[in-house]
Coordinates of N, CA and C in Angstrom, one line a residue:
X436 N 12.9 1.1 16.6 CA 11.9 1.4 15.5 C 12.3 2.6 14.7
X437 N 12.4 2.6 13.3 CA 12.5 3.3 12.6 C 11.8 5.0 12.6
X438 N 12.5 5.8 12.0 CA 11.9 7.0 12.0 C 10.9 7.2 11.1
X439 N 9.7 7.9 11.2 CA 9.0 8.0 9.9 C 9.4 8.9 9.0
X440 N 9.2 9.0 7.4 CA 9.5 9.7 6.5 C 9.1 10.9 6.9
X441 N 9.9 12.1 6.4 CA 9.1 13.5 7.0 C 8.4 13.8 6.2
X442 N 7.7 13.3 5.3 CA 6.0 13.7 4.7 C 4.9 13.2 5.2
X443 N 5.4 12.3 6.4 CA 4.4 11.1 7.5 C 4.8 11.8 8.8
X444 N 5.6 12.7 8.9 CA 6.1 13.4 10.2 C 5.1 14.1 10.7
X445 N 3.8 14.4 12.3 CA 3.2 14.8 12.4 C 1.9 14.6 11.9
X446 N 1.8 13.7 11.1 CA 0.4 13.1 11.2 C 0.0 11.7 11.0
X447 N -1.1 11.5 11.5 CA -1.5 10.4 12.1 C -1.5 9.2 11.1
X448 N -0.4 8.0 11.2 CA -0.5 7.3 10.7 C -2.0 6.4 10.8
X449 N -3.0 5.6 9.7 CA -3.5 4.9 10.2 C -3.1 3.4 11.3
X450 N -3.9 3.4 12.1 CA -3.8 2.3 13.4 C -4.4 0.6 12.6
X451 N -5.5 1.3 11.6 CA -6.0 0.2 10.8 C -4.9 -0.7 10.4
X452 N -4.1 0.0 9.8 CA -3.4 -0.9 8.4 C -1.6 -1.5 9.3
X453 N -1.6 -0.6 10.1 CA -0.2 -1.0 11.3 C -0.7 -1.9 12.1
X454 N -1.9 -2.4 12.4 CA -2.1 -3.5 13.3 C -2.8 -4.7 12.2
X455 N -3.5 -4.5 11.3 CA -3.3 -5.5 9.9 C -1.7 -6.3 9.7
X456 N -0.6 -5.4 9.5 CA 0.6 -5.6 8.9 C 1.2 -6.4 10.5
X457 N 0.7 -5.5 11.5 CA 1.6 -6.2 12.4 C 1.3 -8.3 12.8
X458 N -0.3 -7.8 12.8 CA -0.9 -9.8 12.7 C -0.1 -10.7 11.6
X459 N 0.5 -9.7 10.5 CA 0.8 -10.8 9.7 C 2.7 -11.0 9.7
X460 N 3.3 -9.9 10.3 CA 4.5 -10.1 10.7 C 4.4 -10.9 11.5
X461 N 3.8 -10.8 12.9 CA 3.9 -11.5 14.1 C 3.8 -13.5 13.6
X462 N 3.0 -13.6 13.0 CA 2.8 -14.8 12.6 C 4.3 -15.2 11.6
X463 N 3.9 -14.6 10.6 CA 5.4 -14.9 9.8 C 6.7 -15.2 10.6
X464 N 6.7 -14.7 11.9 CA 8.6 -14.4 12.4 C 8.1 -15.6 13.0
X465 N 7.5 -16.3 13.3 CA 7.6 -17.8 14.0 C 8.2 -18.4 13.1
X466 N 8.6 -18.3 12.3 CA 10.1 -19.0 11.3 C 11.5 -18.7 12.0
X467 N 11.1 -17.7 12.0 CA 12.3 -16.7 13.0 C 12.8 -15.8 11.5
X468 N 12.6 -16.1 10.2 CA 13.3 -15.0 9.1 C 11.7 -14.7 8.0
X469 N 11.3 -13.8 8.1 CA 10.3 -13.5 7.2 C 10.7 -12.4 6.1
X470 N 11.1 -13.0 4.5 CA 11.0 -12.3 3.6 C 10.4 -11.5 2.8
X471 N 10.0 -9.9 2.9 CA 8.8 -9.3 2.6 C 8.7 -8.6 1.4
X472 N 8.3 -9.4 0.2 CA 8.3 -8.8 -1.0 C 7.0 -7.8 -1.4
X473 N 7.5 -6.4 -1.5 CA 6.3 -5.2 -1.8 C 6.2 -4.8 -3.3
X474 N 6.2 -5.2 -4.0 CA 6.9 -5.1 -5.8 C 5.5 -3.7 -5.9
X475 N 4.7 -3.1 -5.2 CA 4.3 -1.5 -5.1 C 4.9 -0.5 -4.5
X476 N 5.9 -0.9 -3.2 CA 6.5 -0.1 -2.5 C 5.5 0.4 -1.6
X477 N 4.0 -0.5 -1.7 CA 3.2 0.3 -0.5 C 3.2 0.7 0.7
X478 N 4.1 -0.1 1.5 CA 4.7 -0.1 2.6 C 5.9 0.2 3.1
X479 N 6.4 0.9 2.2 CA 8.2 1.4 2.8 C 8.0 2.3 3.6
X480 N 7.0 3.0 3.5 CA 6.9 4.3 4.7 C 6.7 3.8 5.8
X481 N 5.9 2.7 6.1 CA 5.7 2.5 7.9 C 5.8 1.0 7.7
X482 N 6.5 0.7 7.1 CA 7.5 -1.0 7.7 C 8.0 -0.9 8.8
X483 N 8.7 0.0 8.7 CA 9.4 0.4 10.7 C 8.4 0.3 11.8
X484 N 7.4 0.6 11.5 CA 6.2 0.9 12.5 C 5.4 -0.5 12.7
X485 N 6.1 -1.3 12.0 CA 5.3 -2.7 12.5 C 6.3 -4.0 12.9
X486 N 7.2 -3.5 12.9 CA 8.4 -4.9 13.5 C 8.2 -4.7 14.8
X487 N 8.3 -5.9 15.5 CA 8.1 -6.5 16.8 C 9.2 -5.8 17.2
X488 N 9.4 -5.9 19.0 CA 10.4 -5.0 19.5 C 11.6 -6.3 19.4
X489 N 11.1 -7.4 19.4 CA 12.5 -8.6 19.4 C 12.8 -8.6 18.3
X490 N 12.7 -8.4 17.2 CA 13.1 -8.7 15.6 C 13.4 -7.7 15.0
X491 N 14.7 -7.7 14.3 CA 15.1 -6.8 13.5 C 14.8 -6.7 12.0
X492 N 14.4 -5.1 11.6 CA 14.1 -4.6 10.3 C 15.2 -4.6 9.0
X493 N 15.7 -5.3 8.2 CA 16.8 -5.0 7.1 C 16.3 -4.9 5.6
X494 N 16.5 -3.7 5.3 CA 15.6 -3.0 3.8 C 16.3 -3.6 3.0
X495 N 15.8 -3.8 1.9 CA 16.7 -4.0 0.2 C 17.5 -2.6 -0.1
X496 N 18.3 -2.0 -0.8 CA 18.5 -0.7 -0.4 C 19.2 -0.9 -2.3
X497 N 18.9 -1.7 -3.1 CA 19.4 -1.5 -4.4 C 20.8 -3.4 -4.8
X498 N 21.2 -3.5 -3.2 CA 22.1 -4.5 -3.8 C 21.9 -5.7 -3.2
X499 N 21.4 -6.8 -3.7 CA 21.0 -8.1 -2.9 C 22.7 -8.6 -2.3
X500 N 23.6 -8.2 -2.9 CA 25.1 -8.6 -2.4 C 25.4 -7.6 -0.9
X501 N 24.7 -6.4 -0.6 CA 25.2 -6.1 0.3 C 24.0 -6.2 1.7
X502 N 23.0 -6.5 1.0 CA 21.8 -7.3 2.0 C 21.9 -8.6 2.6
X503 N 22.4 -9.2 2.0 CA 23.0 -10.5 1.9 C 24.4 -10.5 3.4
X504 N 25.0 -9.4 3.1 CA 26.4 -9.3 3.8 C 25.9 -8.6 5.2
X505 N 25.1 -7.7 5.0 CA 24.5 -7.0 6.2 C 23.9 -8.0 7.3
X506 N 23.1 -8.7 6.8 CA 22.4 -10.0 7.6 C 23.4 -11.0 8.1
X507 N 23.7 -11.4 7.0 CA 24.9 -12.8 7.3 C 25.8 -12.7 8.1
X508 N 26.4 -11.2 8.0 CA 27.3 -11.1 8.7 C 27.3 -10.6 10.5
X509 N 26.2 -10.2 10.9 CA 25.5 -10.0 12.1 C 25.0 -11.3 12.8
X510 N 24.4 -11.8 11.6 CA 23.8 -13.6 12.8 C 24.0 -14.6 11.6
X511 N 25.3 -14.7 11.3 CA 25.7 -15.8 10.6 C 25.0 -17.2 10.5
X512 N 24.1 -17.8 12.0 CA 23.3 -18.7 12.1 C 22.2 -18.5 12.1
X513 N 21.4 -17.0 11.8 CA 20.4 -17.1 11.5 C 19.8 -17.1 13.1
X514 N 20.0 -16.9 14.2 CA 19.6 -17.0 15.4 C 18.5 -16.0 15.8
X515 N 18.3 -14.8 15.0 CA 17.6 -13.6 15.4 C 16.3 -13.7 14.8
X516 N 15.3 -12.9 14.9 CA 14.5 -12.4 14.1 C 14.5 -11.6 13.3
X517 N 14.6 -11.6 12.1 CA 14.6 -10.8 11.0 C 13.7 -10.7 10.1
X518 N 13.1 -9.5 9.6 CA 12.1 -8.9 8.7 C 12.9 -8.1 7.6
X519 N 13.2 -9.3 6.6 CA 13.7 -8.8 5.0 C 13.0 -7.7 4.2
X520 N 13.0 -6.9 4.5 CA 11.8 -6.0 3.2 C 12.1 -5.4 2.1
X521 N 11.6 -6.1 0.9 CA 11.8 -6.1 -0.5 C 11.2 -5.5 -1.3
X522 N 11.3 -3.9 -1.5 CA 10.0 -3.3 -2.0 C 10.4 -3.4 -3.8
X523 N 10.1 -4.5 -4.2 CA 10.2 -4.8 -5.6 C 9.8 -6.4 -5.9
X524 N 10.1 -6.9 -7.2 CA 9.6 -8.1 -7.0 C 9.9 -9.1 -6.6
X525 N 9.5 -10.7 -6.4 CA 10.3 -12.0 -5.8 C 11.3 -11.9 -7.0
X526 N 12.4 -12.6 -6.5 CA 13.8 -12.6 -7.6 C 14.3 -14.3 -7.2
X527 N 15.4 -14.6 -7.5 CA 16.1 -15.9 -7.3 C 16.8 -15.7 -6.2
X528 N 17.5 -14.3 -5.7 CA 18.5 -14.6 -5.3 C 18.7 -14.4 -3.6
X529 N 17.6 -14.7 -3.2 CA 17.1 -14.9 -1.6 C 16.6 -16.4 -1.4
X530 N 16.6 -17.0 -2.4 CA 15.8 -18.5 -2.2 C 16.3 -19.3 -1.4
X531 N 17.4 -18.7 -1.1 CA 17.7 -19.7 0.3 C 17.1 -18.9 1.5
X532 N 17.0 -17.9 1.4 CA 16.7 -17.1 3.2 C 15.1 -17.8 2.8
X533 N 14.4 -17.9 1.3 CA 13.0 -17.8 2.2 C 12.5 -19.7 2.4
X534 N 13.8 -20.6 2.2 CA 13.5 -21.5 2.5 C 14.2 -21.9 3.7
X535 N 14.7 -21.1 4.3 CA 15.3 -21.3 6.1 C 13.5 -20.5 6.6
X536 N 13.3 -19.5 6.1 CA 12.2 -19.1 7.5 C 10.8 -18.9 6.0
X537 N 10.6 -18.0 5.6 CA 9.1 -17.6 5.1 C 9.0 -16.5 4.0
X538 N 8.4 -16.6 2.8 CA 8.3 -15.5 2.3 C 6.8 -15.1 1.8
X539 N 6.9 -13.7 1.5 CA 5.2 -13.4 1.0 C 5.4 -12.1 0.1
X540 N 4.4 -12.5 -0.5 CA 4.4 -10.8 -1.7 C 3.3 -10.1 -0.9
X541 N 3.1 -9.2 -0.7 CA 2.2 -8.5 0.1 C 2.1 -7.1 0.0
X542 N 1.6 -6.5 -1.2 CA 1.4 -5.0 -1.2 C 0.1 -4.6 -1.0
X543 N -0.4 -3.7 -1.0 CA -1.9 -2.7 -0.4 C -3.2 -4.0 -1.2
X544 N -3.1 -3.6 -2.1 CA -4.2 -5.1 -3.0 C -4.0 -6.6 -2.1
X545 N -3.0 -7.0 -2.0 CA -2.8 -8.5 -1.2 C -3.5 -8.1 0.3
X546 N -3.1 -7.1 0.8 CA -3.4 -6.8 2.0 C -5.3 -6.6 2.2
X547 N -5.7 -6.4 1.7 CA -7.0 -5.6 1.7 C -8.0 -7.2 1.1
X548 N -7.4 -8.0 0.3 CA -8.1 -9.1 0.1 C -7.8 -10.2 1.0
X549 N -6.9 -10.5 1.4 CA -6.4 -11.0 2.7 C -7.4 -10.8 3.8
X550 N -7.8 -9.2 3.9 CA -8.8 -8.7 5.2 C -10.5 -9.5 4.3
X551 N -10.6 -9.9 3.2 CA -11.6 -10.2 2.4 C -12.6 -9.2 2.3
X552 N -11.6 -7.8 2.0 CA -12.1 -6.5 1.3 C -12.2 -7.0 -0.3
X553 N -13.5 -6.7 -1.0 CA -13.5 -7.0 -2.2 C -12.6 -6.3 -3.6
X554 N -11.7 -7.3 -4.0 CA -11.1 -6.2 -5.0 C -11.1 -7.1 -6.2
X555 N -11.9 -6.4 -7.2 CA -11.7 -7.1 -8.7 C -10.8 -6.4 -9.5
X556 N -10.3 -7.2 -10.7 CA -9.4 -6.7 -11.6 C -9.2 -5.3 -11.8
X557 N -10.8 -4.2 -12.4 CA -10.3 -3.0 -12.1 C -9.7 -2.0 -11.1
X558 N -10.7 -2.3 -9.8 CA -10.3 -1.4 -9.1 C -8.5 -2.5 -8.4
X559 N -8.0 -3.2 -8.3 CA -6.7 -4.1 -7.8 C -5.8 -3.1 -9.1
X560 N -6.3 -2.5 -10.7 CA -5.5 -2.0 -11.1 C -5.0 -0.5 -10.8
X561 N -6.3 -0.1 -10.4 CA -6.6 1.1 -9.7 C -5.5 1.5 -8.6
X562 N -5.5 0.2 -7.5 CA -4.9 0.3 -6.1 C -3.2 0.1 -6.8
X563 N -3.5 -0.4 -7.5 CA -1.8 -0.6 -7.8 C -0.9 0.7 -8.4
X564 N -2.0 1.5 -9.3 CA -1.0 2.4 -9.5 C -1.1 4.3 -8.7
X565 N -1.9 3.9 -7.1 CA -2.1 4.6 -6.6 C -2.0 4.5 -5.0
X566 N -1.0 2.7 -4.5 CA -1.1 2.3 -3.5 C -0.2 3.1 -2.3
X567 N 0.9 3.6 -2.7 CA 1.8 4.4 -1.7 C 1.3 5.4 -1.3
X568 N 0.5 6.2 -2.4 CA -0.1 7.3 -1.8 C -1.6 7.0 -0.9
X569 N -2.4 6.3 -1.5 CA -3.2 5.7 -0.6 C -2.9 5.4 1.2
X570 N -2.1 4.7 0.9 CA -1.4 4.0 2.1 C -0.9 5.5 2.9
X571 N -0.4 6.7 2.8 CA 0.3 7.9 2.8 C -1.3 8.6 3.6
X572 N -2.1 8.2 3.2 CA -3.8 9.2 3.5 C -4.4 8.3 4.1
X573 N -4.1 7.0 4.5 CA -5.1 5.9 5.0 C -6.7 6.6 5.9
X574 N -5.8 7.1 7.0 CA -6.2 7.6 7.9 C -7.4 8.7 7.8
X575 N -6.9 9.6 6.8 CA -8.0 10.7 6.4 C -9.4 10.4 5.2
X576 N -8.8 9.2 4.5 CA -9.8 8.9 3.3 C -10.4 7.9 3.5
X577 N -9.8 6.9 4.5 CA -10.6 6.0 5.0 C -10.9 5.7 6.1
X578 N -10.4 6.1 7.4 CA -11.0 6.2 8.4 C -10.7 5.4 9.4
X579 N -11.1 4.6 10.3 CA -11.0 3.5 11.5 C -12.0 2.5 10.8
X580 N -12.9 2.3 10.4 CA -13.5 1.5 9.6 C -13.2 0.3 8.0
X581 N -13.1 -0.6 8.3 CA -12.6 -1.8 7.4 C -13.9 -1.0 6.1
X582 N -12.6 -0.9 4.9 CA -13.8 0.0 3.4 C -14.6 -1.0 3.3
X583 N -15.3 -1.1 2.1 CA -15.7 -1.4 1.2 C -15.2 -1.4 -0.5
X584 N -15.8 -1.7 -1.1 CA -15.3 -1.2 -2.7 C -15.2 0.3 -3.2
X585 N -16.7 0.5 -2.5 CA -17.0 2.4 -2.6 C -16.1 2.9 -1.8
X586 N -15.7 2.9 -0.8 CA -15.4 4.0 0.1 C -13.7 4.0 -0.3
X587 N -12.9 2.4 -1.2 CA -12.2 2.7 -1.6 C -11.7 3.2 -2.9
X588 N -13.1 3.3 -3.8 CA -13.4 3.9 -4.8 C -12.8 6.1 -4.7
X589 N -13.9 5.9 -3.7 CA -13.9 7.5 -3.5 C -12.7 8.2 -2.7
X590 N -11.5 6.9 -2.6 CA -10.6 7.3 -1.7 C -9.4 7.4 -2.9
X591 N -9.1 6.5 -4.0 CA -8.5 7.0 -4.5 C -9.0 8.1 -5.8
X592 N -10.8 8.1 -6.1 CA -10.6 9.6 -6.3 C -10.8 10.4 -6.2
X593 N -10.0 11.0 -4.4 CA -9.9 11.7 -3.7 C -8.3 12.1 -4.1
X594 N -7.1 11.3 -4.0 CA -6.5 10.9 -4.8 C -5.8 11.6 -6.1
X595 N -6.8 11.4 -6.6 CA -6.3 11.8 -8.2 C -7.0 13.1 -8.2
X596 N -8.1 13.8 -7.9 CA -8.1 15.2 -7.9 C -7.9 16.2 -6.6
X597 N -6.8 15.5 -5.9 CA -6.2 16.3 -4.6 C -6.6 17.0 -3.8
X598 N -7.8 16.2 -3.1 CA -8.6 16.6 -2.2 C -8.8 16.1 -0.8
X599 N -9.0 16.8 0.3 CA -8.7 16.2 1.3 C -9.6 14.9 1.8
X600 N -10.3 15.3 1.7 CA -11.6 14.3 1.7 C -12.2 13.9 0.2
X601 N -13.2 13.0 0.1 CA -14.1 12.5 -1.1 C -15.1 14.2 -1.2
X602 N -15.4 14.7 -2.0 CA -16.6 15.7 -2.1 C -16.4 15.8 -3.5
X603 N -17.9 15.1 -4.4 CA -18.7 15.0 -5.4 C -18.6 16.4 -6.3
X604 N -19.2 17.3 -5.2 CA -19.4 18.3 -5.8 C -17.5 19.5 -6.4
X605 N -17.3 19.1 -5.5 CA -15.6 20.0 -5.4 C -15.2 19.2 -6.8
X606 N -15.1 17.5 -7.3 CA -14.4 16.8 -8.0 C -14.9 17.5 -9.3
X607 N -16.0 17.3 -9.2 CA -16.9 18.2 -11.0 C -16.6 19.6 -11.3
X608 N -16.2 20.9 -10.3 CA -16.1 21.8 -10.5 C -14.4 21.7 -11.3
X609 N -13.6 20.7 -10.4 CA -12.0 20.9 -10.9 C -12.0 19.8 -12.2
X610 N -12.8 19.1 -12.3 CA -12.7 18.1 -13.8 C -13.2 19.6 -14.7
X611 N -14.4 20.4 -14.3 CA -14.6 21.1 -15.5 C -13.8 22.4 -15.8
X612 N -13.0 22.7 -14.7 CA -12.4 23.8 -14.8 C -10.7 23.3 -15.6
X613 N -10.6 21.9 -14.7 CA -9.3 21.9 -16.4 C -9.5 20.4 -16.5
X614 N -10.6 20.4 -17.6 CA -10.4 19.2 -18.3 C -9.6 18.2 -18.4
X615 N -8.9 19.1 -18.8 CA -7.6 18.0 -19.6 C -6.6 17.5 -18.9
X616 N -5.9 18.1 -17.8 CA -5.4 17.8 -16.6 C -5.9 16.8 -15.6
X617 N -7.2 16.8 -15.5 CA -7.7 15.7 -14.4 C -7.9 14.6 -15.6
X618 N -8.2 14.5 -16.8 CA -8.7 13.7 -17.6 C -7.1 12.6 -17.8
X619 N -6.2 13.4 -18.0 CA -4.9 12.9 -17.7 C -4.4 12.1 -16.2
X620 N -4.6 12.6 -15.4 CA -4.2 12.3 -14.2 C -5.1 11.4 -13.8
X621 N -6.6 11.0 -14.3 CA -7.4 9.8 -14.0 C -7.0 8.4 -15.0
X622 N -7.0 9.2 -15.9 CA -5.9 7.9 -16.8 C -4.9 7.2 -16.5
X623 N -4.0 8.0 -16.2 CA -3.0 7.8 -15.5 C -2.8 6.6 -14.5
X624 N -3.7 7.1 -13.5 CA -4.2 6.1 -12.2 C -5.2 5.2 -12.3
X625 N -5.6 4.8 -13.9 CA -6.6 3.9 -14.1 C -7.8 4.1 -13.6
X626 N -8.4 5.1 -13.3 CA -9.5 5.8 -12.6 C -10.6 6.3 -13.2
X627 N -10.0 6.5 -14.5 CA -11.5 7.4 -15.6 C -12.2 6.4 -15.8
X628 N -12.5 4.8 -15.4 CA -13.9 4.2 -15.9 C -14.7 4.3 -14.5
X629 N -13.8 4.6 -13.4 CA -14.7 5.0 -11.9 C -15.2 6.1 -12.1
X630 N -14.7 7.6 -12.5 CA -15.3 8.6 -12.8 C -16.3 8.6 -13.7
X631 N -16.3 8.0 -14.6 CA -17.1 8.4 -16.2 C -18.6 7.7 -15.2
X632 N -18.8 6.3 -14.9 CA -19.7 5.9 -13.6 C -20.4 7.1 -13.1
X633 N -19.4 7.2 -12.2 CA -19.6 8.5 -11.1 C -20.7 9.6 -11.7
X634 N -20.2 10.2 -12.9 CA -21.0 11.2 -13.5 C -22.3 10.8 -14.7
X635 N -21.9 9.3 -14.7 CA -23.3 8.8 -15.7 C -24.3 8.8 -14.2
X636 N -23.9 8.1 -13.2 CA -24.9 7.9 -11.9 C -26.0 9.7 -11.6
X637 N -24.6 10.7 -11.8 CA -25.1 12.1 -11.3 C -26.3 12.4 -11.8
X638 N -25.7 12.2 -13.6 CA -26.7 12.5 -14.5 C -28.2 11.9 -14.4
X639 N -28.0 10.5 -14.4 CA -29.2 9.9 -14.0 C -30.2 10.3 -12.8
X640 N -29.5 11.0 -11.5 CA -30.1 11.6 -10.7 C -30.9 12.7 -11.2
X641 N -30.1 13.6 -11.8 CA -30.7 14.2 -12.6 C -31.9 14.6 -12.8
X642 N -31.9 13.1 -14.0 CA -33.1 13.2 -15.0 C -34.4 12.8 -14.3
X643 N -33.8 12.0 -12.8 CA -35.0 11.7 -12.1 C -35.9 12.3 -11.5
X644 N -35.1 13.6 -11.4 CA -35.7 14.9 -10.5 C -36.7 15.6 -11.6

């Protein structure tokens, strides 16, 4: 099993999303070669952490010619179990491995609608440009509990105003204290139609009091 990254070193990976990934490895390697295309990179940190102990891990690492040579040249027949992981898009030039065993695109968005967690257009663009780091906090922002839309709402913007937890009140003080900085950084992450919400909802509390 791989080592974890040392920004994952000493804390608690989520168990949620490593035993999700592992159901869907486990099933995939009944080909015996499962090709794992991440075109978010959501899962390069703990791909290690979910290969079976019989099947081996081989990363894309920049050259499909030396990925190609690294595999082939260890089980020339393809005899082993192998987990391809491709943290970028499907391409041409694997089309034979994924027609010997299996292939799938599967980053944080695929994963979470697969669990038939609800994700529409916005927030899927949301998760897309905020999934590594998500995936990096699972544990603290979301919990042992399968989300919802909300709770993945408030996780990425927990996220984008760098806070350990979701708190309402902490996110308004640092939006007011530098505007323009969070106003950037929620753009950024496709997040400011979740916030602008968030503070039309406050307001309306508000006015009801």
């Amino acid at each position: 099993m791989q080592e974890l990254p040392r920004e994952l070193r000493g804390k608690k990976v989520s168990l949620m999303l490593i035993q999700w990934l592992k159901e869907i490895v486990n099933e995939k390697l009944q080909k015996g070669l499962f090709v794992w295309y991440d075109p978010l990179s959501s899962f390069e940190d703990i791909v290690g952490k979910v290969i079976p102990k019989d099947a081996k891990l081989i990363k894309f690492e920049g050259s499909y010619l030396a990925l190609r040579f690294k595999l082939e040249d260890e089980d020339p027949e393809f005899e082993k179990k192998w987990v391809v992981y491709i943290p970028d898009e499907p391409g041409e030039l694997l089309r034979d491995w994924e027609y010997i065993g299996c292939k799938e695109v599967l980053s944080l968005p695929d994963l979470l609608m697969q669990k038939e967690i609800s994700v529409d257009r916005e927030l899927r663009r949301a998760l897309e440009a905020n999934s590594k780091e998500l995936v990096r906090r699972w544990s603290v922002l979301i919990g042992r509990k399968k989300p919802d839309k909300e709770k993945l709402i408030d996780a990425l913007l927990s996220v984008a105003f760098q806070l350990t937890t979701w708190n309402e009140e902490e996110a308004i003080i640092k939006f007011l204290s530098e505007t323009e900085k969070f106003a950037k950084r929620l753009e950024e992450r496709k997040l400011i139609s979740f916030w602008l919400r968030k503070i039309n909802n406050i307001v309306d509390l508000g006015d009801e009091r």
